[in-house]
mmCIF file of C-alpha atoms in Angstrom:
data_model
loop_
_atom_site.group_PDB
_atom_site.id
_atom_site.type_symbol
_atom_site.label_atom_id
_atom_site.label_comp_id
_atom_site.label_asym_id
_atom_site.label_seq_id
_atom_site.Cartn_x
_atom_site.Cartn_y
_atom_site.Cartn_z
ATOM 1 C CA MET A 1 -11.876 -6.502 13.856
ATOM 2 C CA ASN A 2 -15.845 -8.438 15.138
ATOM 3 C CA ASP A 3 -17.406 -10.753 13.644
ATOM 4 C CA ALA A 4 -19.377 -8.181 11.821
ATOM 5 C CA ASP A 5 -16.389 -6.669 10.290
ATOM 6 C CA TRP A 6 -15.898 -9.542 9.141
ATOM 7 C CA ASP A 7 -18.405 -11.115 7.954
ATOM 8 C CA ARG A 8 -19.268 -7.305 5.925
ATOM 9 C CA LEU A 9 -15.376 -8.038 4.177
ATOM 10 C CA ILE A 10 -15.863 -11.152 2.740
ATOM 11 C CA LYS A 11 -19.501 -9.814 1.447
ATOM 12 C CA GLN A 12 -17.643 -6.935 -0.047
ATOM 13 C CA LEU A 13 -14.843 -8.800 -1.423
ATOM 14 C CA ARG A 14 -17.134 -12.403 -3.580
ATOM 15 C CA ARG A 15 -18.609 -9.273 -4.844
ATOM 16 C CA GLY A 16 -15.268 -7.889 -5.672
ATOM 17 C CA ASP A 17 -17.321 -3.886 -3.920
ATOM 18 C CA CYS A 18 -13.506 -3.859 -2.315
ATOM 19 C CA THR A 19 -10.086 -1.643 -3.279
ATOM 20 C CA PRO A 20 -7.768 -3.168 -1.598
ATOM 21 C CA LEU A 21 -4.052 -0.953 -0.903
ATOM 22 C CA LEU A 22 -0.458 -2.586 -0.918
ATOM 23 C CA GLY A 23 1.590 -1.379 1.533
ATOM 24 C CA ALA A 24 5.345 -2.687 2.008
ATOM 25 C CA GLY A 25 4.221 -5.839 4.575
ATOM 26 C CA ALA A 26 1.986 -7.798 1.770
ATOM 27 C CA CYS A 27 5.543 -8.134 0.508
ATOM 28 C CA TYR A 28 7.671 -9.505 3.414
ATOM 29 C CA GLY A 29 9.250 -12.870 3.071
ATOM 30 C CA ARG A 30 9.600 -12.365 -0.313
ATOM 31 C CA LEU A 31 11.550 -9.241 -0.514
ATOM 32 C CA PRO A 32 14.347 -6.894 1.636
ATOM 33 C CA THR A 33 12.045 -4.935 4.052
ATOM 34 C CA GLY A 34 12.491 -1.498 4.325
ATOM 35 C CA ARG A 35 14.885 -1.225 6.948
ATOM 36 C CA GLU A 36 17.436 -4.450 5.312
ATOM 37 C CA LEU A 37 16.910 -2.464 2.217
ATOM 38 C CA SER A 38 18.438 0.700 3.390
ATOM 39 C CA GLU A 39 20.668 -0.730 5.318
ATOM 40 C CA HIS A 40 22.408 -2.707 2.592
ATOM 41 C CA PHE A 41 22.523 0.356 -0.032
ATOM 42 C CA ALA A 42 23.334 2.010 3.167
ATOM 43 C CA ALA A 43 26.843 0.033 2.671
ATOM 44 C CA ARG A 44 27.035 -0.014 -0.301
ATOM 45 C CA TYR A 45 27.534 3.879 -0.613
ATOM 46 C CA LYS A 46 29.009 4.719 2.569
ATOM 47 C CA TYR A 47 26.481 5.901 4.326
ATOM 48 C CA PRO A 48 27.727 8.020 7.421
ATOM 49 C CA PHE A 49 24.877 9.174 9.233
ATOM 50 C CA THR A 50 23.424 6.729 12.398
ATOM 51 C CA ASP A 51 19.919 6.756 10.374
ATOM 52 C CA ASN A 52 21.100 4.221 8.003
ATOM 53 C CA ALA A 53 17.254 2.630 8.605
ATOM 54 C CA ASN A 54 15.473 5.815 7.084
ATOM 55 C CA LEU A 55 14.950 5.005 3.606
ATOM 56 C CA ALA A 56 14.562 8.122 2.367
ATOM 57 C CA HIS A 57 17.669 9.497 3.453
ATOM 58 C CA VAL A 58 20.050 7.263 3.013
ATOM 59 C CA MET A 59 19.027 7.342 -0.725
ATOM 60 C CA GLN A 60 18.772 10.574 -0.692
ATOM 61 C CA TYR A 61 22.600 10.675 0.143
ATOM 62 C CA ALA A 62 22.850 7.890 -2.962
ATOM 63 C CA ALA A 63 21.325 9.924 -5.007
ATOM 64 C CA LEU A 64 24.075 12.923 -4.329
ATOM 65 C CA VAL A 65 26.673 10.334 -3.907
ATOM 66 C CA GLN A 66 25.970 9.132 -7.612
ATOM 67 C CA ASN A 67 24.731 12.426 -8.979
ATOM 68 C CA ASP A 68 22.010 10.309 -10.920
ATOM 69 C CA PRO A 69 19.037 9.798 -8.897
ATOM 70 C CA THR A 70 17.761 8.014 -12.695
ATOM 71 C CA ASP A 71 20.542 5.461 -12.075
ATOM 72 C CA LEU A 72 20.073 4.872 -8.359
ATOM 73 C CA LYS A 73 16.381 3.912 -9.455
ATOM 74 C CA VAL A 74 17.870 1.332 -11.613
ATOM 75 C CA GLU A 75 20.432 -0.222 -9.607
ATOM 76 C CA VAL A 76 17.549 -0.403 -6.670
ATOM 77 C CA CYS A 77 14.416 -2.319 -9.103
ATOM 78 C CA ASN A 78 17.683 -4.664 -10.022
ATOM 79 C CA TYR A 79 18.359 -5.687 -6.138
ATOM 80 C CA LEU A 80 15.001 -5.667 -5.733
ATOM 81 C CA LYS A 81 14.033 -8.169 -8.649
ATOM 82 C CA GLN A 82 17.372 -10.499 -8.026
ATOM 83 C CA CYS A 83 16.501 -10.407 -4.574
ATOM 84 C CA ALA A 84 12.888 -11.655 -5.271
ATOM 85 C CA LYS A 85 11.406 -14.990 -3.885
ATOM 86 C CA ALA A 86 8.547 -16.512 -5.636
ATOM 87 C CA ALA A 87 4.811 -17.590 -4.176
ATOM 88 C CA PHE A 88 4.799 -20.774 -2.643
ATOM 89 C CA ASP A 89 2.441 -19.428 0.538
ATOM 90 C CA PRO A 90 -1.716 -19.618 0.241
ATOM 91 C CA LEU A 91 -1.441 -17.047 2.601
ATOM 92 C CA ASP A 92 0.016 -14.429 0.408
ATOM 93 C CA PRO A 93 -2.316 -11.629 -0.147
ATOM 94 C CA HIS A 94 -1.730 -11.166 -3.532
ATOM 95 C CA THR A 95 -2.466 -14.949 -4.036
ATOM 96 C CA VAL A 96 -5.335 -14.909 -1.563
ATOM 97 C CA LEU A 97 -6.949 -11.156 -3.256
ATOM 98 C CA ALA A 98 -6.435 -12.373 -6.826
ATOM 99 C CA GLU A 99 -9.309 -15.262 -6.461
ATOM 100 C CA PHE A 100 -12.143 -12.628 -5.381
ATOM 101 C CA PRO A 101 -13.868 -10.420 -8.273
ATOM 102 C CA ILE A 102 -11.988 -6.672 -7.784
ATOM 103 C CA THR A 103 -11.114 -4.741 -10.377
ATOM 104 C CA THR A 104 -8.567 -2.560 -9.187
ATOM 105 C CA PHE A 105 -5.876 -3.104 -6.876
ATOM 106 C CA ILE A 106 -3.213 -0.069 -5.768
ATOM 107 C CA THR A 107 0.148 -0.492 -4.013
ATOM 108 C CA THR A 108 3.005 1.549 -3.099
ATOM 109 C CA ASN A 109 5.618 -0.930 -4.320
ATOM 110 C CA TYR A 110 7.067 -0.987 -7.327
ATOM 111 C CA ASP A 111 7.364 -5.186 -7.500
ATOM 112 C CA ASP A 112 4.988 -6.701 -9.913
ATOM 113 C CA PHE A 113 3.769 -9.480 -7.158
ATOM 114 C CA MET A 114 0.042 -8.204 -7.716
ATOM 115 C CA PHE A 115 -0.007 -9.056 -11.971
ATOM 116 C CA GLN A 116 1.319 -12.697 -10.591
ATOM 117 C CA ALA A 117 -0.899 -13.077 -8.611
ATOM 118 C CA LEU A 118 -3.853 -12.519 -10.879
ATOM 119 C CA GLN A 119 -2.094 -14.421 -13.702
ATOM 120 C CA ARG A 120 -2.517 -17.321 -12.498
ATOM 121 C CA CYS A 121 -5.523 -17.865 -10.595
ATOM 122 C CA HIS A 122 -6.777 -20.937 -9.782
ATOM 123 C CA SER A 123 -10.804 -19.794 -11.566
ATOM 124 C CA GLY A 124 -8.612 -18.509 -14.435
ATOM 125 C CA PRO A 125 -5.882 -16.205 -15.506
ATOM 126 C CA ARG A 126 -7.142 -12.484 -16.260
ATOM 127 C CA THR A 127 -4.869 -10.105 -17.978
ATOM 128 C CA PRO A 128 -4.299 -7.107 -15.584
ATOM 129 C CA ASN A 129 -3.227 -3.417 -16.800
ATOM 130 C CA VAL A 130 -0.466 -2.247 -14.748
ATOM 131 C CA CYS A 131 -0.244 2.196 -14.465
ATOM 132 C CA ALA A 132 2.014 4.044 -12.741
ATOM 133 C CA SER A 133 1.819 7.585 -11.355
ATOM 134 C CA THR A 134 3.148 10.541 -13.216
ATOM 135 C CA TRP A 135 3.925 12.445 -9.555
ATOM 136 C CA TRP A 136 6.542 13.518 -10.730
ATOM 137 C CA ASP A 137 4.328 15.799 -13.138
ATOM 138 C CA PRO A 138 0.799 17.495 -11.476
ATOM 139 C CA SER A 139 -0.340 18.573 -14.345
ATOM 140 C CA GLY A 140 -2.839 15.880 -15.671
ATOM 141 C CA SER A 141 -2.299 11.738 -15.522
ATOM 142 C CA ASP A 142 -2.241 9.182 -19.104
ATOM 143 C CA ALA A 143 -5.743 7.903 -19.092
ATOM 144 C CA VAL A 144 -6.366 4.944 -17.379
ATOM 145 C CA LEU A 145 -8.806 1.896 -18.773
ATOM 146 C CA GLU A 146 -11.687 0.460 -17.125
ATOM 147 C CA PRO A 147 -11.138 -2.357 -15.361
ATOM 148 C CA ASP A 148 -13.863 -5.478 -15.511
ATOM 149 C CA HIS A 149 -13.232 -8.928 -13.847
ATOM 150 C CA ASP A 150 -10.829 -10.169 -17.113
ATOM 151 C CA HIS A 151 -8.463 -6.365 -17.428
ATOM 152 C CA PRO A 152 -8.445 -5.663 -14.399
ATOM 153 C CA LEU A 153 -6.289 -2.409 -12.566
ATOM 154 C CA ILE A 154 -2.996 -2.257 -10.755
ATOM 155 C CA TYR A 155 -1.896 0.965 -10.147
ATOM 156 C CA HIS A 156 1.210 1.845 -8.892
ATOM 157 C CA LEU A 157 0.800 5.123 -7.299
ATOM 158 C CA HIS A 158 5.591 5.671 -5.945
ATOM 159 C CA GLY A 159 6.619 3.500 -9.751
ATOM 160 C CA LYS A 160 7.217 0.681 -10.503
ATOM 161 C CA TRP A 161 10.230 -1.730 -11.313
ATOM 162 C CA ASP A 162 9.563 -2.312 -15.327
ATOM 163 C CA ASP A 163 9.787 1.799 -15.362
ATOM 164 C CA PRO A 164 12.496 2.908 -12.624
ATOM 165 C CA ALA A 165 12.690 6.181 -13.529
ATOM 166 C CA SER A 166 8.574 6.277 -11.446
ATOM 167 C CA LEU A 167 10.544 5.145 -8.141
ATOM 168 C CA VAL A 168 9.115 7.160 -5.309
ATOM 169 C CA LEU A 169 12.710 6.444 -3.470
ATOM 170 C CA THR A 170 14.799 9.948 -2.504
ATOM 171 C CA GLU A 171 13.484 12.647 0.028
ATOM 172 C CA ASP A 172 13.433 14.638 -2.549
ATOM 173 C CA ASP A 173 11.223 12.152 -4.410
ATOM 174 C CA TYR A 174 8.706 12.304 -1.453
ATOM 175 C CA VAL A 175 8.517 16.149 -0.937
ATOM 176 C CA THR A 176 7.352 16.919 -4.302
ATOM 177 C CA TYR A 177 5.265 13.923 -3.656
ATOM 178 C CA LEU A 178 3.815 15.109 -1.039
ATOM 179 C CA LEU A 179 3.580 18.584 -2.515
ATOM 180 C CA ASN A 180 1.738 18.086 -4.643
ATOM 181 C CA LEU A 181 -0.462 15.349 -3.474
ATOM 182 C CA ARG A 182 -1.718 18.293 -1.802
ATOM 183 C CA ASP A 183 -5.075 19.410 -2.538
ATOM 184 C CA VAL A 184 -6.264 16.185 -3.586
ATOM 185 C CA GLY A 185 -10.289 16.001 -2.414
ATOM 186 C CA ASP A 186 -10.005 19.488 -2.647
ATOM 187 C CA PRO A 187 -14.103 21.449 -3.446
ATOM 188 C CA HIS A 188 -13.043 23.234 -6.088
ATOM 189 C CA GLY A 189 -12.323 20.778 -7.986
ATOM 190 C CA ARG A 190 -8.584 20.898 -8.185
ATOM 191 C CA GLN A 191 -6.598 17.000 -8.404
ATOM 192 C CA LEU A 192 -2.942 17.941 -8.259
ATOM 193 C CA LEU A 193 -1.458 14.782 -8.083
ATOM 194 C CA PRO A 194 -2.046 12.618 -11.359
ATOM 195 C CA ILE A 195 -4.331 10.247 -10.133
ATOM 196 C CA PRO A 196 -6.426 9.050 -13.126
ATOM 197 C CA TYR A 197 -11.263 9.342 -12.702
ATOM 198 C CA PRO A 198 -10.818 5.201 -12.437
ATOM 199 C CA VAL A 199 -8.209 5.099 -9.496
ATOM 200 C CA LEU A 200 -9.157 8.227 -7.084
ATOM 201 C CA GLU A 201 -13.473 6.305 -8.257
ATOM 202 C CA ALA A 202 -12.759 2.704 -6.491
ATOM 203 C CA MET A 203 -10.934 5.073 -4.009
ATOM 204 C CA THR A 204 -14.043 7.220 -2.943
ATOM 205 C CA SER A 205 -16.454 5.264 -4.006
ATOM 206 C CA SER A 206 -14.871 1.918 -2.331
ATOM 207 C CA PRO A 207 -14.310 0.160 0.886
ATOM 208 C CA LEU A 208 -10.212 -0.121 1.394
ATOM 209 C CA LEU A 209 -8.670 -3.035 2.398
ATOM 210 C CA PHE A 210 -5.025 -1.575 3.709
ATOM 211 C CA VAL A 211 -2.658 -4.377 3.457
ATOM 212 C CA GLY A 212 0.725 -4.330 4.490
ATOM 213 C CA TYR A 213 1.234 0.028 5.627
ATOM 214 C CA SER A 214 1.252 1.529 9.417
ATOM 215 C CA LEU A 215 -1.713 3.734 9.788
ATOM 216 C CA GLN A 216 0.641 5.569 12.079
ATOM 217 C CA ASP A 217 3.014 6.810 8.345
ATOM 218 C CA TRP A 218 2.835 10.202 7.712
ATOM 219 C CA ASN A 219 2.954 10.382 3.911
ATOM 220 C CA PHE A 220 0.081 7.767 3.758
ATOM 221 C CA ARG A 221 -1.980 9.137 6.910
ATOM 222 C CA VAL A 222 -1.941 11.959 4.476
ATOM 223 C CA LEU A 223 -2.837 11.008 1.331
ATOM 224 C CA PHE A 224 -5.682 9.050 3.275
ATOM 225 C CA ARG A 225 -6.769 12.089 5.066
ATOM 226 C CA GLY A 226 -7.391 13.805 1.502
ATOM 227 C CA LEU A 227 -9.016 11.014 -0.209
ATOM 228 C CA ILE A 228 -11.634 10.478 2.935
ATOM 229 C CA ARG A 229 -12.212 14.899 3.094
ATOM 230 C CA SER A 230 -13.582 14.070 -0.359
ATOM 231 C CA ILE A 231 -16.159 11.762 0.710
ATOM 232 C CA ALA A 232 -19.724 13.006 1.180
ATOM 233 C CA SER A 233 -19.954 12.078 5.371
ATOM 234 C CA THR A 234 -23.491 9.828 4.037
ATOM 235 C CA ARG A 235 -21.428 7.833 1.460
ATOM 236 C CA ARG A 236 -18.704 6.905 3.494
ATOM 237 C CA ARG A 237 -17.833 2.515 3.547
ATOM 238 C CA ARG A 238 -15.888 1.748 6.376
ATOM 239 C CA HIS A 239 -13.010 0.391 6.225
ATOM 240 C CA VAL A 240 -10.503 -2.433 7.311
ATOM 241 C CA SER A 241 -6.243 -2.536 7.768
ATOM 242 C CA VAL A 242 -4.630 -5.064 8.971
ATOM 243 C CA GLN A 243 -1.410 -4.015 10.699
ATOM 244 C CA LEU A 244 1.006 -4.940 13.337
ATOM 245 C CA LEU A 245 0.803 -2.700 16.801
ATOM 246 C CA PRO A 246 4.372 -0.181 16.686
ATOM 247 C CA ARG A 247 7.675 -0.828 19.371
ATOM 248 C CA LEU A 248 5.575 -1.077 22.682
ATOM 249 C CA ASP A 249 6.905 0.130 25.941
ATOM 250 C CA SER A 250 8.266 -3.283 27.454
ATOM 251 C CA SER A 251 7.737 -1.187 31.173
ATOM 252 C CA LEU A 252 4.460 -0.048 31.263
ATOM 253 C CA ASP A 253 2.779 -3.203 32.034
ATOM 254 C CA ASN A 254 -0.872 -2.563 29.903
ATOM 255 C CA ALA A 255 1.045 -0.673 26.940
ATOM 256 C CA GLU A 256 -0.980 -3.527 24.619
ATOM 257 C CA ARG A 257 -3.692 -2.946 25.728
ATOM 258 C CA LEU A 258 -3.190 0.862 25.546
ATOM 259 C CA ALA A 259 -1.936 1.486 21.968
ATOM 260 C CA ARG A 260 -4.824 -1.482 20.667
ATOM 261 C CA ASP A 261 -6.964 1.328 22.532
ATOM 262 C CA TYR A 262 -5.266 4.098 20.361
ATOM 263 C CA LEU A 263 -5.395 2.536 17.293
ATOM 264 C CA LYS A 264 -9.159 1.471 17.618
ATOM 265 C CA ASN A 265 -10.176 5.691 18.874
ATOM 266 C CA TYR A 266 -8.244 6.316 16.881
ATOM 267 C CA TYR A 267 -9.563 5.647 13.674
ATOM 268 C CA GLU A 268 -12.550 4.875 14.268
ATOM 269 C CA ASP A 269 -13.264 8.581 12.796
ATOM 270 C CA LEU A 270 -12.428 8.302 9.609
ATOM 271 C CA LYS A 271 -14.075 4.433 9.662
ATOM 272 C CA ILE A 272 -11.143 1.976 10.020
ATOM 273 C CA SER A 273 -11.796 -1.350 11.672
ATOM 274 C CA ILE A 274 -8.112 -2.985 12.636
ATOM 275 C CA TYR A 275 -6.597 -5.995 12.658
ATOM 276 C CA VAL A 276 -3.325 -6.401 14.801
ATOM 277 C CA GLY A 277 -2.014 -9.413 13.395
ATOM 278 C CA THR A 278 0.132 -10.601 11.308
ATOM 279 C CA THR A 279 -0.645 -10.542 7.594
ATOM 280 C CA ALA A 280 -0.837 -14.895 7.575
ATOM 281 C CA GLU A 281 -2.263 -14.384 10.047
ATOM 282 C CA PHE A 282 -5.263 -12.805 8.734
ATOM 283 C CA PHE A 283 -5.371 -13.848 5.671
ATOM 284 C CA GLY A 284 -5.841 -17.396 7.168
ATOM 285 C CA GLU A 285 -8.165 -16.016 9.321
ATOM 286 C CA LEU A 286 -9.898 -14.956 6.654
ATOM 287 C CA LEU A 287 -9.748 -17.693 4.090
ATOM 288 C CA ASP A 288 -10.786 -19.220 7.609
ATOM 289 C CA ARG A 289 -13.777 -17.614 7.895
ATOM 290 C CA ASN A 290 -14.364 -17.273 3.792
ATOM 291 C CA ALA A 291 -15.472 -21.195 3.948
ATOM 292 C CA ARG A 292 -17.475 -21.425 6.724
ATOM 293 C CA THR A 293 -19.417 -18.623 5.388
ATOM 294 C CA PRO A 294 -22.379 -19.634 3.306
ATOM 295 C CA GLN A 295 -22.658 -18.324 -0.095
#
């Protein structure tokens, strides 16, 4: 990101013209990582294969052992709630974002951290509406109220822990999710994944701020490319993604430069500016620049 990217993002955040998309990295330090969660349940269900860090594979196996996927999801939600830590860090992404007049927050996480952050806003508590995708039913979606400042919308694309059956967790869940996603933005008007109109509008008309994702995740790339396809080129906005570099080949002297160039060039076509670093580093710089930028 350059200075122009920062200036633009701060102006957008101040007027609420931004839609955050929160991934697992937004919860770093407050919940187990995907790898930690996978290894815990691999041990719990005696997963016999070597890829015990592959969460979807481990959960697919555990669901078969359990013989009831929903019961497994209840167990996962209870475990995550027990592990959840309070947001003491002022650089917590949910805490920072809640202070801006954003009306729609989208997440692929199961937790209620964004809900908690909005309720404890320093500028005054906000009362969010919380909804989750009915990804298993491509026939339609529940009605969602139009969000406003006092009643923002938090939309869970992969389910929420207060409704365990809604979780996208096992390999079968992801396959179903992606099959139902394949025609989002289809020019004939089909929207097979049941995403309500206010959510689609927020995702396609506002600049997006990706926090806690690797844009190399193939399921997320399917979602993003499906949405981008539905937007006329003249209406496309520039987005921002916060991400760590993938693991590098230490035998190459210039591995980091090559990786940064690859990310920049690949996502430039999608109009995504990349911030390479941790979420704490990003939000620390965001707060510093916001304090130094005239109103």
